[in-house]
Protein backbone atom coordinates (compact mmCIF):
# COMPACT_ATOMS: atom_id res chain seq x y z
CA UNK A 1 0.00 0.00 0.00
CA UNK A 2 2.23 2.81 -1.23
CA UNK A 3 -0.05 5.64 -0.05
CA UNK A 4 -0.20 4.35 3.51
CA UNK A 5 3.55 3.69 3.58
CA UNK A 6 4.21 7.26 2.46
CA UNK A 7 1.76 8.83 4.92
CA UNK A 8 2.68 6.51 7.79
CA UNK A 9 6.09 4.87 7.58
CA UNK A 10 5.57 2.88 10.79
CA UNK A 11 7.01 2.81 14.26
CA UNK A 12 10.65 2.91 15.28
CA UNK A 13 12.16 1.49 18.44
CA UNK A 14 12.05 4.24 21.06
CA UNK A 15 8.68 5.61 19.88
CA UNK A 16 5.75 6.31 22.20
CA UNK A 17 2.55 6.71 20.20
CA UNK A 18 -1.10 7.12 21.13
CA UNK A 19 -3.79 5.84 18.76
CA UNK A 20 -7.13 7.61 19.11
CA UNK A 21 -10.38 6.00 18.03
CA UNK A 22 -12.66 3.03 18.46
CA UNK A 23 -12.75 -0.25 16.55
CA UNK A 24 -9.91 0.44 14.08
CA UNK A 25 -7.55 1.24 16.96
CA UNK A 26 -8.50 -1.94 18.79
CA UNK A 27 -7.79 -4.00 15.70
CA UNK A 28 -4.54 -2.16 15.05
CA UNK A 29 -3.10 -2.98 18.48
CA UNK A 30 -3.97 -6.65 17.93
CA UNK A 31 -2.35 -6.51 14.50
CA UNK A 32 0.79 -4.95 15.96
CA UNK A 33 0.90 -7.60 18.70
CA UNK A 34 0.90 -10.30 16.02
CA UNK A 35 3.16 -8.58 13.49
CA UNK A 36 5.88 -7.87 16.04
CA UNK A 37 6.37 -11.65 16.33
CA UNK A 38 7.30 -11.92 12.65
CA UNK A 39 10.97 -12.15 11.72
CA UNK A 40 12.69 -8.88 10.86
CA UNK A 41 12.93 -9.86 7.20
CA UNK A 42 9.10 -9.92 7.10
CA UNK A 43 8.70 -6.57 8.83
CA UNK A 44 8.45 -7.82 12.40
CA UNK A 45 10.55 -7.38 15.50
CA UNK A 46 11.00 -11.09 16.24
CA UNK A 47 9.65 -10.23 19.68
CA UNK A 48 7.02 -10.88 22.29
CA UNK A 49 4.50 -8.23 23.37
CA UNK A 50 3.65 -6.90 26.80
CA UNK A 51 -0.02 -5.91 26.63
CA UNK A 52 -1.27 -3.80 29.55
CA UNK A 53 -5.03 -3.88 29.32
CA UNK A 54 -6.50 -0.74 30.83
CA UNK A 55 -9.86 -1.07 29.15
CA UNK A 56 -10.55 -4.81 29.33
CA UNK A 57 -10.22 -4.88 25.54
CA UNK A 58 -7.80 -7.73 24.84
CA UNK A 59 -9.56 -10.14 22.48
CA UNK A 60 -7.82 -13.50 22.00
CA UNK A 61 -10.22 -14.37 19.17
CA UNK A 62 -9.27 -11.27 17.17
CA UNK A 63 -5.59 -12.00 17.79
CA UNK A 64 -6.07 -15.63 16.69
CA UNK A 65 -7.81 -14.56 13.48
CA UNK A 66 -5.03 -12.08 12.73
CA UNK A 67 -2.38 -14.72 13.41
CA UNK A 68 -4.06 -17.09 10.93
CA UNK A 69 -4.11 -14.33 8.30
CA UNK A 70 -0.31 -14.17 8.64
CA UNK A 71 0.08 -17.95 8.49
CA UNK A 72 0.99 -18.17 12.17
CA UNK A 73 -0.23 -20.68 14.73
CA UNK A 74 -2.73 -18.80 16.97
CA UNK A 75 -1.81 -20.67 20.15
CA UNK A 76 1.88 -19.90 19.68
CA UNK A 77 1.13 -16.23 19.00
CA UNK A 78 -1.09 -15.92 22.08
CA UNK A 79 1.61 -17.50 24.24
CA UNK A 80 3.95 -14.66 23.24
CA UNK A 81 1.56 -11.88 24.25
CA UNK A 82 1.82 -11.26 27.97
CA UNK A 83 -1.39 -9.62 29.17
CA UNK A 84 -1.85 -7.83 32.46
CA UNK A 85 -5.18 -6.19 33.28
CA UNK A 86 -5.75 -3.10 35.37
CA UNK A 87 -9.16 -2.24 36.77
CA UNK A 88 -8.33 1.10 38.41
CA UNK A 89 -6.13 4.07 37.56
CA UNK A 90 -3.98 3.17 40.56
CA UNK A 91 -3.43 -0.38 39.30
CA UNK A 92 -2.60 0.87 35.81
CA UNK A 93 -0.06 3.36 37.17
CA UNK A 94 1.53 0.67 39.35
CA UNK A 95 1.75 -1.79 36.46
CA UNK A 96 3.44 0.76 34.23
CA UNK A 97 5.70 2.43 36.79
CA UNK A 98 6.60 -0.55 39.00
CA UNK A 99 6.19 -3.76 36.99
CA UNK A 100 6.63 -3.01 33.29
CA UNK A 101 10.40 -2.76 33.11
CA UNK A 102 10.85 -6.14 34.80
CA UNK A 103 8.32 -7.70 32.40
CA UNK A 104 10.23 -6.28 29.42
CA UNK A 105 13.44 -7.84 30.72
CA UNK A 106 11.84 -11.17 31.58
CA UNK A 107 10.09 -11.58 28.22
CA UNK A 108 12.64 -9.71 26.08
CA UNK A 109 9.77 -7.70 24.57
CA UNK A 110 10.26 -4.90 22.09
CA UNK A 111 6.58 -3.87 21.96
CA UNK A 112 4.40 -2.55 24.77
CA UNK A 113 0.69 -1.97 24.22
CA UNK A 114 -1.34 0.00 26.76
CA UNK A 115 -5.00 -0.27 25.83
CA UNK A 116 -7.40 2.53 26.75
CA UNK A 117 -4.65 4.49 28.45
CA UNK A 118 -6.88 7.29 29.77
CA UNK A 119 -10.20 5.61 30.50
CA UNK A 120 -9.48 4.56 34.08
CA UNK A 121 -8.27 8.05 35.00
CA UNK A 122 -11.63 9.50 33.98
CA UNK A 123 -13.50 7.39 36.54
CA UNK A 124 -15.66 9.56 38.82
CA UNK A 125 -14.09 7.86 41.87
CA UNK A 126 -10.65 9.25 40.97
CA UNK A 127 -10.23 12.85 42.13
CA UNK A 128 -9.52 15.03 39.09
CA UNK A 129 -6.20 16.51 40.25
CA UNK A 130 -4.93 13.16 41.54
CA UNK A 131 -5.96 11.45 38.31
CA UNK A 132 -4.21 14.12 36.27
CA UNK A 133 -1.02 13.78 38.34
CA UNK A 134 -1.03 9.98 38.07
CA UNK A 135 -1.68 10.10 34.33
CA UNK A 136 1.20 12.53 33.81
CA UNK A 137 3.52 10.38 35.93
CA UNK A 138 2.56 7.25 33.98
CA UNK A 139 2.90 8.80 30.52
CA UNK A 140 6.27 10.35 31.41
CA UNK A 141 7.42 6.94 32.60
CA UNK A 142 6.30 5.35 29.31
CA UNK A 143 8.03 8.04 27.26
CA UNK A 144 11.30 7.64 29.17
CA UNK A 145 11.08 3.85 29.14
CA UNK A 146 10.56 3.74 25.37
CA UNK A 147 13.62 5.89 24.75
CA UNK A 148 15.86 4.24 27.34
CA UNK A 149 15.03 0.60 26.53
CA UNK A 150 14.52 1.22 22.79
CA UNK A 151 11.09 -0.39 22.78
CA UNK A 152 7.97 0.68 20.92
CA UNK A 153 5.15 1.81 23.20
CA UNK A 154 1.73 2.03 21.58
CA UNK A 155 -1.15 3.27 23.69
CA UNK A 156 -4.75 3.44 22.58
CA UNK A 157 -7.47 5.76 23.75
CA UNK A 158 -11.13 5.07 23.12
CA UNK A 159 -13.24 8.22 23.63
XYZ file of C-alpha atoms in Angstrom:
159
model
C 0.000 0.000 0.000
C 2.230 2.813 -1.230
C -0.049 5.641 -0.054
C -0.199 4.352 3.506
C 3.548 3.687 3.578
C 4.205 7.263 2.463
C 1.763 8.827 4.923
C 2.682 6.511 7.790
C 6.092 4.866 7.577
C 5.566 2.884 10.785
C 7.010 2.814 14.260
C 10.650 2.911 15.280
C 12.162 1.491 18.440
C 12.054 4.240 21.064
C 8.681 5.612 19.876
C 5.754 6.311 22.199
C 2.554 6.707 20.196
C -1.105 7.123 21.126
C -3.792 5.840 18.756
C -7.135 7.613 19.105
C -10.383 5.997 18.030
C -12.659 3.027 18.462
C -12.754 -0.250 16.545
C -9.915 0.435 14.076
C -7.549 1.244 16.961
C -8.496 -1.938 18.789
C -7.795 -4.001 15.704
C -4.536 -2.155 15.047
C -3.102 -2.976 18.485
C -3.971 -6.649 17.934
C -2.355 -6.515 14.497
C 0.794 -4.948 15.960
C 0.899 -7.602 18.698
C 0.903 -10.304 16.022
C 3.165 -8.579 13.494
C 5.879 -7.875 16.044
C 6.373 -11.645 16.326
C 7.297 -11.925 12.653
C 10.975 -12.154 11.724
C 12.687 -8.877 10.865
C 12.929 -9.862 7.196
C 9.103 -9.924 7.102
C 8.704 -6.569 8.830
C 8.448 -7.822 12.398
C 10.551 -7.380 15.497
C 11.002 -11.089 16.244
C 9.646 -10.234 19.678
C 7.015 -10.882 22.285
C 4.503 -8.230 23.367
C 3.653 -6.904 26.805
C -0.016 -5.907 26.634
C -1.275 -3.802 29.546
C -5.033 -3.877 29.317
C -6.503 -0.739 30.827
C -9.860 -1.070 29.149
C -10.554 -4.813 29.325
C -10.216 -4.875 25.540
C -7.795 -7.728 24.842
C -9.563 -10.141 22.483
C -7.820 -13.501 21.997
C -10.218 -14.374 19.170
C -9.272 -11.271 17.170
C -5.590 -12.004 17.793
C -6.066 -15.631 16.686
C -7.807 -14.562 13.484
C -5.035 -12.075 12.725
C -2.381 -14.721 13.407
C -4.057 -17.087 10.935
C -4.106 -14.334 8.300
C -0.308 -14.169 8.640
C 0.082 -17.945 8.489
C 0.989 -18.173 12.168
C -0.229 -20.682 14.735
C -2.732 -18.798 16.967
C -1.814 -20.674 20.154
C 1.878 -19.902 19.681
C 1.128 -16.233 18.996
C -1.094 -15.915 22.078
C 1.606 -17.500 24.244
C 3.946 -14.658 23.236
C 1.565 -11.883 24.254
C 1.822 -11.256 27.972
C -1.395 -9.619 29.171
C -1.853 -7.833 32.464
C -5.179 -6.193 33.280
C -5.751 -3.104 35.373
C -9.160 -2.240 36.769
C -8.328 1.098 38.413
C -6.130 4.071 37.563
C -3.980 3.166 40.560
C -3.426 -0.381 39.303
C -2.595 0.867 35.809
C -0.062 3.357 37.166
C 1.532 0.670 39.355
C 1.747 -1.793 36.461
C 3.444 0.761 34.232
C 5.703 2.434 36.785
C 6.600 -0.546 38.999
C 6.193 -3.756 36.986
C 6.627 -3.007 33.290
C 10.403 -2.760 33.111
C 10.854 -6.142 34.804
C 8.317 -7.699 32.402
C 10.230 -6.282 29.423
C 13.441 -7.836 30.716
C 11.841 -11.170 31.578
C 10.093 -11.579 28.224
C 12.641 -9.708 26.082
C 9.775 -7.697 24.575
C 10.256 -4.900 22.088
C 6.580 -3.873 21.959
C 4.400 -2.553 24.766
C 0.690 -1.972 24.219
C -1.336 -0.005 26.764
C -5.003 -0.274 25.834
C -7.400 2.526 26.749
C -4.652 4.486 28.449
C -6.879 7.293 29.772
C -10.202 5.614 30.504
C -9.484 4.558 34.082
C -8.266 8.052 34.997
C -11.631 9.504 33.978
C -13.503 7.387 36.542
C -15.656 9.556 38.818
C -14.091 7.860 41.868
C -10.651 9.250 40.967
C -10.231 12.853 42.125
C -9.517 15.027 39.088
C -6.204 16.511 40.249
C -4.934 13.165 41.544
C -5.958 11.454 38.306
C -4.209 14.117 36.265
C -1.024 13.784 38.336
C -1.034 9.977 38.073
C -1.681 10.097 34.333
C 1.196 12.534 33.806
C 3.520 10.376 35.926
C 2.564 7.250 33.978
C 2.897 8.800 30.520
C 6.268 10.354 31.405
C 7.423 6.944 32.596
C 6.303 5.350 29.312
C 8.026 8.045 27.259
C 11.295 7.643 29.172
C 11.084 3.847 29.143
C 10.557 3.740 25.369
C 13.622 5.886 24.747
C 15.855 4.242 27.344
C 15.030 0.604 26.532
C 14.524 1.222 22.791
C 11.085 -0.390 22.778
C 7.974 0.682 20.920
C 5.149 1.807 23.196
C 1.726 2.035 21.580
C -1.148 3.273 23.686
C -4.752 3.436 22.584
C -7.470 5.763 23.749
C -11.134 5.066 23.116
C -13.245 8.216 23.632
